[in-house]
mmCIF file of C-alpha atoms in Angstrom:
data_model
loop_
_atom_site.group_PDB
_atom_site.id
_atom_site.type_symbol
_atom_site.label_atom_id
_atom_site.label_comp_id
_atom_site.label_asym_id
_atom_site.label_seq_id
_atom_site.Cartn_x
_atom_site.Cartn_y
_atom_site.Cartn_z
ATOM 1 C CA MET A 1 -8.116 0.497 -24.579
ATOM 2 C CA SER A 2 -6.979 -1.642 -21.807
ATOM 3 C CA GLU A 3 -9.440 -2.512 -18.997
ATOM 4 C CA SER A 4 -9.196 -0.166 -15.885
ATOM 5 C CA ARG A 5 -7.661 -1.174 -13.022
ATOM 6 C CA LEU A 6 -9.286 1.272 -10.625
ATOM 7 C CA ARG A 7 -13.086 1.971 -9.647
ATOM 8 C CA VAL A 8 -13.608 5.814 -9.386
ATOM 9 C CA SER A 9 -16.655 7.572 -8.039
ATOM 10 C CA ASP A 10 -17.166 11.280 -7.337
ATOM 11 C CA SER A 11 -19.080 12.490 -4.104
ATOM 12 C CA GLU A 12 -19.129 15.763 -2.601
ATOM 13 C CA GLY A 13 -16.269 17.285 -4.437
ATOM 14 C CA VAL A 14 -14.009 14.243 -3.510
ATOM 15 C CA THR A 15 -12.994 11.866 -6.068
ATOM 16 C CA LEU A 16 -12.854 8.149 -4.482
ATOM 17 C CA ILE A 17 -10.364 5.684 -5.837
ATOM 18 C CA GLU A 18 -10.265 1.995 -5.217
ATOM 19 C CA PHE A 19 -8.065 -0.724 -6.747
ATOM 20 C CA VAL A 20 -9.364 -3.717 -8.633
ATOM 21 C CA ASP A 21 -6.180 -5.772 -8.002
ATOM 22 C CA ARG A 22 -5.256 -7.215 -4.658
ATOM 23 C CA ASN A 23 -1.586 -7.056 -5.419
ATOM 24 C CA ILE A 24 0.036 -3.995 -6.887
ATOM 25 C CA LEU A 25 3.342 -5.034 -7.786
ATOM 26 C CA ASP A 26 4.286 -5.304 -11.412
ATOM 27 C CA GLU A 27 5.716 -2.497 -13.303
ATOM 28 C CA ALA A 28 2.866 -2.498 -16.302
ATOM 29 C CA ASN A 29 0.289 -2.493 -13.878
ATOM 30 C CA ILE A 30 1.496 0.311 -11.646
ATOM 31 C CA GLN A 31 2.052 2.168 -14.940
ATOM 32 C CA ALA A 32 -1.433 1.794 -15.979
ATOM 33 C CA ILE A 33 -2.609 2.830 -12.566
ATOM 34 C CA ASN A 34 -0.551 5.983 -12.503
ATOM 35 C CA GLU A 35 -2.011 6.842 -15.842
ATOM 36 C CA GLU A 36 -5.609 6.406 -14.754
ATOM 37 C CA ILE A 37 -5.010 8.458 -11.763
ATOM 38 C CA THR A 38 -3.053 11.192 -13.464
ATOM 39 C CA GLY A 39 -6.112 11.414 -15.776
ATOM 40 C CA GLU A 40 -8.193 11.998 -13.007
ATOM 41 C CA ILE A 41 -5.926 14.778 -11.597
ATOM 42 C CA GLU A 42 -5.785 16.589 -14.951
ATOM 43 C CA LYS A 43 -9.789 16.687 -14.847
ATOM 44 C CA SER A 44 -9.735 19.152 -11.914
ATOM 45 C CA SER A 45 -8.168 22.682 -11.291
ATOM 46 C CA THR A 46 -7.604 21.674 -7.767
ATOM 47 C CA PRO A 47 -7.881 17.913 -7.299
ATOM 48 C CA ARG A 48 -9.085 16.192 -4.030
ATOM 49 C CA LEU A 49 -8.473 12.529 -4.368
ATOM 50 C CA LEU A 50 -9.110 9.883 -1.652
ATOM 51 C CA ILE A 51 -7.508 6.512 -2.474
ATOM 52 C CA SER A 52 -8.871 3.576 -0.625
ATOM 53 C CA PHE A 53 -6.609 0.490 -0.174
ATOM 54 C CA SER A 54 -9.473 -1.777 1.142
ATOM 55 C CA ASN A 55 -8.817 -4.401 -1.596
ATOM 56 C CA VAL A 56 -5.245 -4.259 -1.423
ATOM 57 C CA ASP A 57 -2.851 -7.053 0.052
ATOM 58 C CA HIS A 58 0.287 -6.198 -1.258
ATOM 59 C CA LEU A 59 2.339 -3.413 -2.925
ATOM 60 C CA SER A 60 5.903 -2.756 -3.821
ATOM 61 C CA SER A 61 8.327 0.119 -3.922
ATOM 62 C CA ALA A 62 7.280 0.996 -7.321
ATOM 63 C CA ALA A 63 3.699 1.264 -6.192
ATOM 64 C CA LEU A 64 4.977 3.558 -3.486
ATOM 65 C CA GLY A 65 6.791 5.766 -6.176
ATOM 66 C CA ALA A 66 3.807 6.058 -8.232
ATOM 67 C CA LEU A 67 1.862 7.315 -5.064
ATOM 68 C CA ILE A 68 4.641 9.628 -4.575
ATOM 69 C CA THR A 69 4.387 10.959 -8.181
ATOM 70 C CA ILE A 70 0.611 11.237 -7.854
ATOM 71 C CA ASN A 71 1.004 13.239 -4.487
ATOM 72 C CA ASN A 72 3.522 15.668 -6.227
ATOM 73 C CA LYS A 73 0.997 16.323 -9.141
ATOM 74 C CA ILE A 74 -1.757 16.784 -6.803
ATOM 75 C CA LYS A 75 0.539 19.189 -4.520
ATOM 76 C CA GLU A 76 1.265 21.267 -7.956
ATOM 77 C CA LYS A 77 -2.026 21.914 -8.426
ATOM 78 C CA SER A 78 -2.811 23.040 -4.777
ATOM 79 C CA GLY A 79 -5.118 19.791 -4.318
ATOM 80 C CA GLU A 80 -5.431 17.424 -1.620
ATOM 81 C CA LEU A 81 -4.707 13.464 -1.426
ATOM 82 C CA HIS A 82 -5.848 11.185 1.442
ATOM 83 C CA LEU A 83 -5.277 7.634 1.749
ATOM 84 C CA ALA A 84 -7.416 5.110 3.848
ATOM 85 C CA ASN A 85 -8.228 1.607 4.592
ATOM 86 C CA ILE A 86 -4.387 0.687 4.680
ATOM 87 C CA ASP A 87 -3.967 -3.071 5.694
ATOM 88 C CA PRO A 88 -1.661 -3.052 8.845
ATOM 89 C CA GLN A 89 1.056 -5.153 7.097
ATOM 90 C CA ILE A 90 1.156 -2.631 4.082
ATOM 91 C CA TYR A 91 0.839 0.288 6.754
ATOM 92 C CA GLU A 92 4.157 -1.039 8.070
ATOM 93 C CA VAL A 93 5.970 -0.527 4.586
ATOM 94 C CA PHE A 94 4.744 2.850 4.882
ATOM 95 C CA VAL A 95 6.268 3.422 8.331
ATOM 96 C CA ILE A 96 9.593 1.516 7.324
ATOM 97 C CA THR A 97 10.101 3.979 4.402
ATOM 98 C CA ARG A 98 8.866 6.836 6.498
ATOM 99 C CA LEU A 99 6.224 7.780 3.832
ATOM 100 C CA ASN A 100 3.663 7.813 6.700
ATOM 101 C CA LYS A 101 4.790 11.293 7.048
ATOM 102 C CA LEU A 102 4.481 12.211 3.593
ATOM 103 C CA PHE A 103 0.929 11.076 3.138
ATOM 104 C CA ASN A 104 -2.073 11.854 4.850
ATOM 105 C CA ILE A 105 -3.406 8.430 6.151
ATOM 106 C CA HIS A 106 -6.541 7.589 7.687
ATOM 107 C CA ASP A 107 -8.165 4.186 9.080
ATOM 108 C CA THR A 108 -11.627 4.787 7.072
ATOM 109 C CA THR A 109 -12.667 6.592 4.078
ATOM 110 C CA ASP A 110 -15.374 8.402 6.363
ATOM 111 C CA GLU A 111 -12.199 9.622 8.639
ATOM 112 C CA ALA A 112 -10.534 10.699 5.351
ATOM 113 C CA ARG A 113 -13.572 12.418 3.476
ATOM 114 C CA ALA A 114 -13.735 14.381 7.141
ATOM 115 C CA ALA A 115 -10.311 15.450 6.758
ATOM 116 C CA PHE A 116 -10.522 17.279 3.435
ATOM 117 C CA ALA A 117 -10.271 21.218 3.917
ATOM 118 C CA GLY A 118 -13.410 23.104 3.393
ATOM 119 C CA MET B 1 39.351 -8.691 -1.886
ATOM 120 C CA SER B 2 37.625 -12.115 -2.281
ATOM 121 C CA ASP B 3 34.094 -12.030 -3.698
ATOM 122 C CA PRO B 4 31.593 -13.037 -0.879
ATOM 123 C CA ASN B 5 29.686 -16.244 -1.664
ATOM 124 C CA THR B 6 26.103 -15.056 -2.670
ATOM 125 C CA HIS B 7 25.112 -18.502 -4.139
ATOM 126 C CA VAL B 8 22.555 -20.670 -2.559
ATOM 127 C CA GLU B 9 24.246 -23.771 -1.996
ATOM 128 C CA GLY B 10 23.044 -26.663 -3.713
ATOM 129 C CA ALA B 11 20.079 -24.859 -5.558
ATOM 130 C CA ARG B 12 19.674 -25.423 -9.213
ATOM 131 C CA PRO B 13 19.702 -22.107 -10.986
ATOM 132 C CA ILE B 14 16.312 -21.148 -12.954
ATOM 133 C CA GLU B 15 16.352 -18.836 -15.841
ATOM 134 C CA LEU B 16 13.702 -16.484 -15.591
ATOM 135 C CA ALA B 17 12.458 -14.043 -18.638
ATOM 136 C CA HIS B 18 10.994 -10.697 -17.929
ATOM 137 C CA ASP B 19 7.528 -11.870 -18.234
ATOM 138 C CA ARG B 20 4.815 -11.493 -15.320
ATOM 139 C CA GLU B 21 3.259 -14.597 -15.584
ATOM 140 C CA ALA B 22 6.635 -16.563 -15.216
ATOM 141 C CA ILE B 23 7.686 -14.501 -12.372
ATOM 142 C CA SER B 24 4.291 -14.802 -10.453
ATOM 143 C CA THR B 25 4.429 -18.507 -10.956
ATOM 144 C CA LEU B 26 8.033 -18.727 -9.749
ATOM 145 C CA ILE B 27 7.140 -16.497 -6.627
ATOM 146 C CA GLU B 28 3.881 -18.459 -5.797
ATOM 147 C CA THR B 29 5.861 -21.869 -6.008
ATOM 148 C CA LEU B 30 8.433 -20.612 -3.435
ATOM 149 C CA LEU B 31 5.607 -19.308 -1.102
ATOM 150 C CA ASP B 32 3.655 -22.345 -1.544
ATOM 151 C CA GLN B 33 6.481 -24.352 -0.334
ATOM 152 C CA ALA B 34 7.399 -22.166 2.578
ATOM 153 C CA GLU B 35 3.733 -22.047 3.785
ATOM 154 C CA LYS B 36 3.851 -25.973 3.771
ATOM 155 C CA VAL B 37 6.936 -25.987 6.103
ATOM 156 C CA GLY B 38 5.530 -23.821 8.478
ATOM 157 C CA TYR B 39 6.178 -20.122 7.417
ATOM 158 C CA GLY B 40 3.437 -17.805 8.800
ATOM 159 C CA SER B 41 1.634 -14.790 6.986
ATOM 160 C CA SER B 42 4.023 -12.275 8.075
ATOM 161 C CA ALA B 43 7.065 -14.179 6.930
ATOM 162 C CA ILE B 44 5.168 -14.866 3.638
ATOM 163 C CA PHE B 45 4.588 -11.243 3.096
ATOM 164 C CA ALA B 46 8.013 -10.299 3.929
ATOM 165 C CA ILE B 47 9.361 -12.915 1.517
ATOM 166 C CA ARG B 48 7.015 -11.798 -1.173
ATOM 167 C CA LEU B 49 7.851 -8.172 -1.084
ATOM 168 C CA ALA B 50 11.843 -8.920 -0.849
ATOM 169 C CA ILE B 51 11.565 -11.254 -3.673
ATOM 170 C CA GLU B 52 9.402 -8.991 -5.871
ATOM 171 C CA GLU B 53 11.803 -5.828 -5.041
ATOM 172 C CA ALA B 54 14.919 -7.880 -6.065
ATOM 173 C CA ILE B 55 13.438 -9.163 -9.420
ATOM 174 C CA THR B 56 12.153 -5.745 -10.226
ATOM 175 C CA ASN B 57 15.764 -4.246 -9.637
ATOM 176 C CA ALA B 58 17.235 -6.905 -11.741
ATOM 177 C CA PHE B 59 15.145 -6.461 -14.642
ATOM 178 C CA GLU B 60 14.440 -2.723 -14.404
ATOM 179 C CA HIS B 61 17.661 -1.509 -12.983
ATOM 180 C CA GLY B 62 20.242 -4.227 -13.554
ATOM 181 C CA HIS B 63 19.298 -4.433 -17.159
ATOM 182 C CA GLU B 64 18.440 -0.916 -17.880
ATOM 183 C CA GLY B 65 19.474 0.100 -21.384
ATOM 184 C CA LEU B 66 19.926 -3.636 -22.415
ATOM 185 C CA SER B 67 17.931 -6.144 -24.326
ATOM 186 C CA PRO B 68 14.549 -6.819 -22.984
ATOM 187 C CA ASP B 69 14.993 -10.539 -23.663
ATOM 188 C CA LEU B 70 17.735 -10.971 -21.219
ATOM 189 C CA THR B 71 17.004 -13.432 -18.326
ATOM 190 C CA ILE B 72 18.002 -13.449 -14.859
ATOM 191 C CA SER B 73 18.908 -16.456 -12.896
ATOM 192 C CA VAL B 74 17.160 -17.260 -9.619
ATOM 193 C CA GLU B 75 18.261 -19.839 -7.119
ATOM 194 C CA TYR B 76 16.438 -20.776 -4.063
ATOM 195 C CA ARG B 77 16.135 -23.290 -1.281
ATOM 196 C CA VAL B 78 13.071 -23.626 1.138
ATOM 197 C CA SER B 79 13.651 -25.367 4.585
ATOM 198 C CA PRO B 80 11.733 -25.050 7.875
ATOM 199 C CA GLN B 81 14.549 -22.932 9.335
ATOM 200 C CA ILE B 82 15.636 -20.839 6.336
ATOM 201 C CA ILE B 83 14.612 -19.429 2.911
ATOM 202 C CA GLU B 84 17.393 -18.457 0.688
ATOM 203 C CA ILE B 85 17.141 -16.598 -2.668
ATOM 204 C CA ALA B 86 19.535 -15.523 -4.834
ATOM 205 C CA ILE B 87 18.888 -13.230 -7.844
ATOM 206 C CA GLU B 88 21.526 -12.478 -10.842
ATOM 207 C CA ASP B 89 21.024 -10.066 -13.581
ATOM 208 C CA GLN B 90 23.223 -10.025 -16.742
ATOM 209 C CA GLY B 91 23.987 -6.180 -16.296
ATOM 210 C CA PRO B 92 27.155 -4.302 -15.181
ATOM 211 C CA GLY B 93 26.156 -4.297 -11.495
ATOM 212 C CA PHE B 94 25.621 -1.505 -9.041
ATOM 213 C CA SER B 95 27.065 -0.368 -5.864
ATOM 214 C CA PRO B 96 24.354 -0.879 -3.157
ATOM 215 C CA GLU B 97 26.467 1.387 -0.577
ATOM 216 C CA ALA B 98 26.031 4.368 -2.924
ATOM 217 C CA LEU B 99 22.122 4.357 -2.665
ATOM 218 C CA PRO B 100 20.722 7.497 -1.133
ATOM 219 C CA ASP B 101 18.861 6.888 2.118
ATOM 220 C CA PRO B 102 15.421 7.129 1.014
ATOM 221 C CA THR B 103 14.061 8.076 4.645
ATOM 222 C CA LEU B 104 15.919 11.243 4.684
ATOM 223 C CA LEU B 105 13.554 14.192 4.629
ATOM 224 C CA GLU B 106 15.131 15.618 1.307
ATOM 225 C CA ASN B 107 14.393 12.237 -0.341
ATOM 226 C CA LEU B 108 10.926 11.358 0.916
ATOM 227 C CA SER B 109 9.188 13.105 -2.254
ATOM 228 C CA LYS B 110 11.467 11.130 -4.627
ATOM 229 C CA PRO B 111 9.425 8.239 -6.396
ATOM 230 C CA SER B 112 12.316 5.755 -6.502
ATOM 231 C CA GLY B 113 15.106 4.077 -4.609
ATOM 232 C CA ARG B 114 13.285 2.113 -1.852
ATOM 233 C CA GLY B 115 13.588 -1.268 -3.165
ATOM 234 C CA VAL B 116 16.916 -2.229 -1.551
ATOM 235 C CA MET B 117 15.914 -0.909 1.682
ATOM 236 C CA LEU B 118 12.918 -2.830 1.891
ATOM 237 C CA MET B 119 14.709 -6.073 1.002
ATOM 238 C CA LYS B 120 16.779 -5.245 4.051
ATOM 239 C CA ALA B 121 14.130 -4.282 6.434
ATOM 240 C CA TYR B 122 12.268 -7.660 5.637
ATOM 241 C CA MET B 123 14.714 -10.164 5.255
ATOM 242 C CA SER B 124 17.277 -11.328 7.842
ATOM 243 C CA GLU B 125 20.435 -11.027 5.646
ATOM 244 C CA VAL B 126 20.928 -9.416 2.347
ATOM 245 C CA ASP B 127 24.209 -9.605 0.644
ATOM 246 C CA PHE B 128 25.595 -8.522 -2.801
ATOM 247 C CA ASN B 129 28.477 -9.920 -4.805
ATOM 248 C CA SER B 130 31.415 -7.519 -5.351
ATOM 249 C CA ARG B 131 30.250 -6.679 -8.925
ATOM 250 C CA GLY B 132 26.574 -5.889 -7.634
ATOM 251 C CA ASN B 133 24.587 -7.838 -10.132
ATOM 252 C CA ARG B 134 23.747 -10.660 -7.774
ATOM 253 C CA VAL B 135 21.805 -10.504 -4.422
ATOM 254 C CA ARG B 136 21.236 -13.242 -1.843
ATOM 255 C CA MET B 137 18.625 -12.907 0.720
ATOM 256 C CA ARG B 138 18.012 -15.200 3.690
ATOM 257 C CA TYR B 139 15.074 -15.244 6.011
ATOM 258 C CA PHE B 140 15.247 -17.370 9.200
ATOM 259 C CA ASN B 141 12.095 -18.601 10.342
ATOM 260 C CA PRO B 142 11.171 -17.082 13.704
ATOM 261 C CA GLY B 143 8.744 -19.771 14.147
ATOM 262 C CA SER B 144 11.178 -22.536 13.786
#
């Protein structure tokens, strides 16, 4: 099995996912990340995921696509996805693509945790 | 209609394989040159994003269904005033005007279709040849 591209931890019913890589750009890496997060989604009947971008300097449209796929899978299971710690330059990419309207984005993981329902 | 010139004048074409290490080396070499002649961090962010998107498009979409061994051709020129990058794939080409607007509400949940819009958002100019298998991007240094 290949090395994990993620750090995953569970706390108070929320799965926190952080990235190992600073750059989430190439297809193979993004596919591996997508598969790992999908595995986390499949573990729960109503997944509650918090993805932190604290280590991330760059991401591509393919990475945004993977996030959308993940969001769609979580919605299918009536779960929740929140994003946090997004660098201002990367947040600008979310704004340009209007994906800031699709995702629940928070400044910090603490704020994101507080935003989960129930 | 004549084909618009989408080459980088005076640049030597580089054949680039679909290999992550080779792609990263080319991009880092270009960005190192850009930093040395005075491009700031927001310019470097923009150029990295645009070239990553253009190279991904060339291999993933331009060469879709073709041999994975096909190379793409990259031309670039870095000066203190302007960075020009042209990327050509060996595929049949596509029509950039036909791409749906990914920012429309009905398209927001679709996982693909944002590469070209990001290239256009972050670069000063983006031009395709008439076949749609070569793109030339220009970035004018705002600090020059």
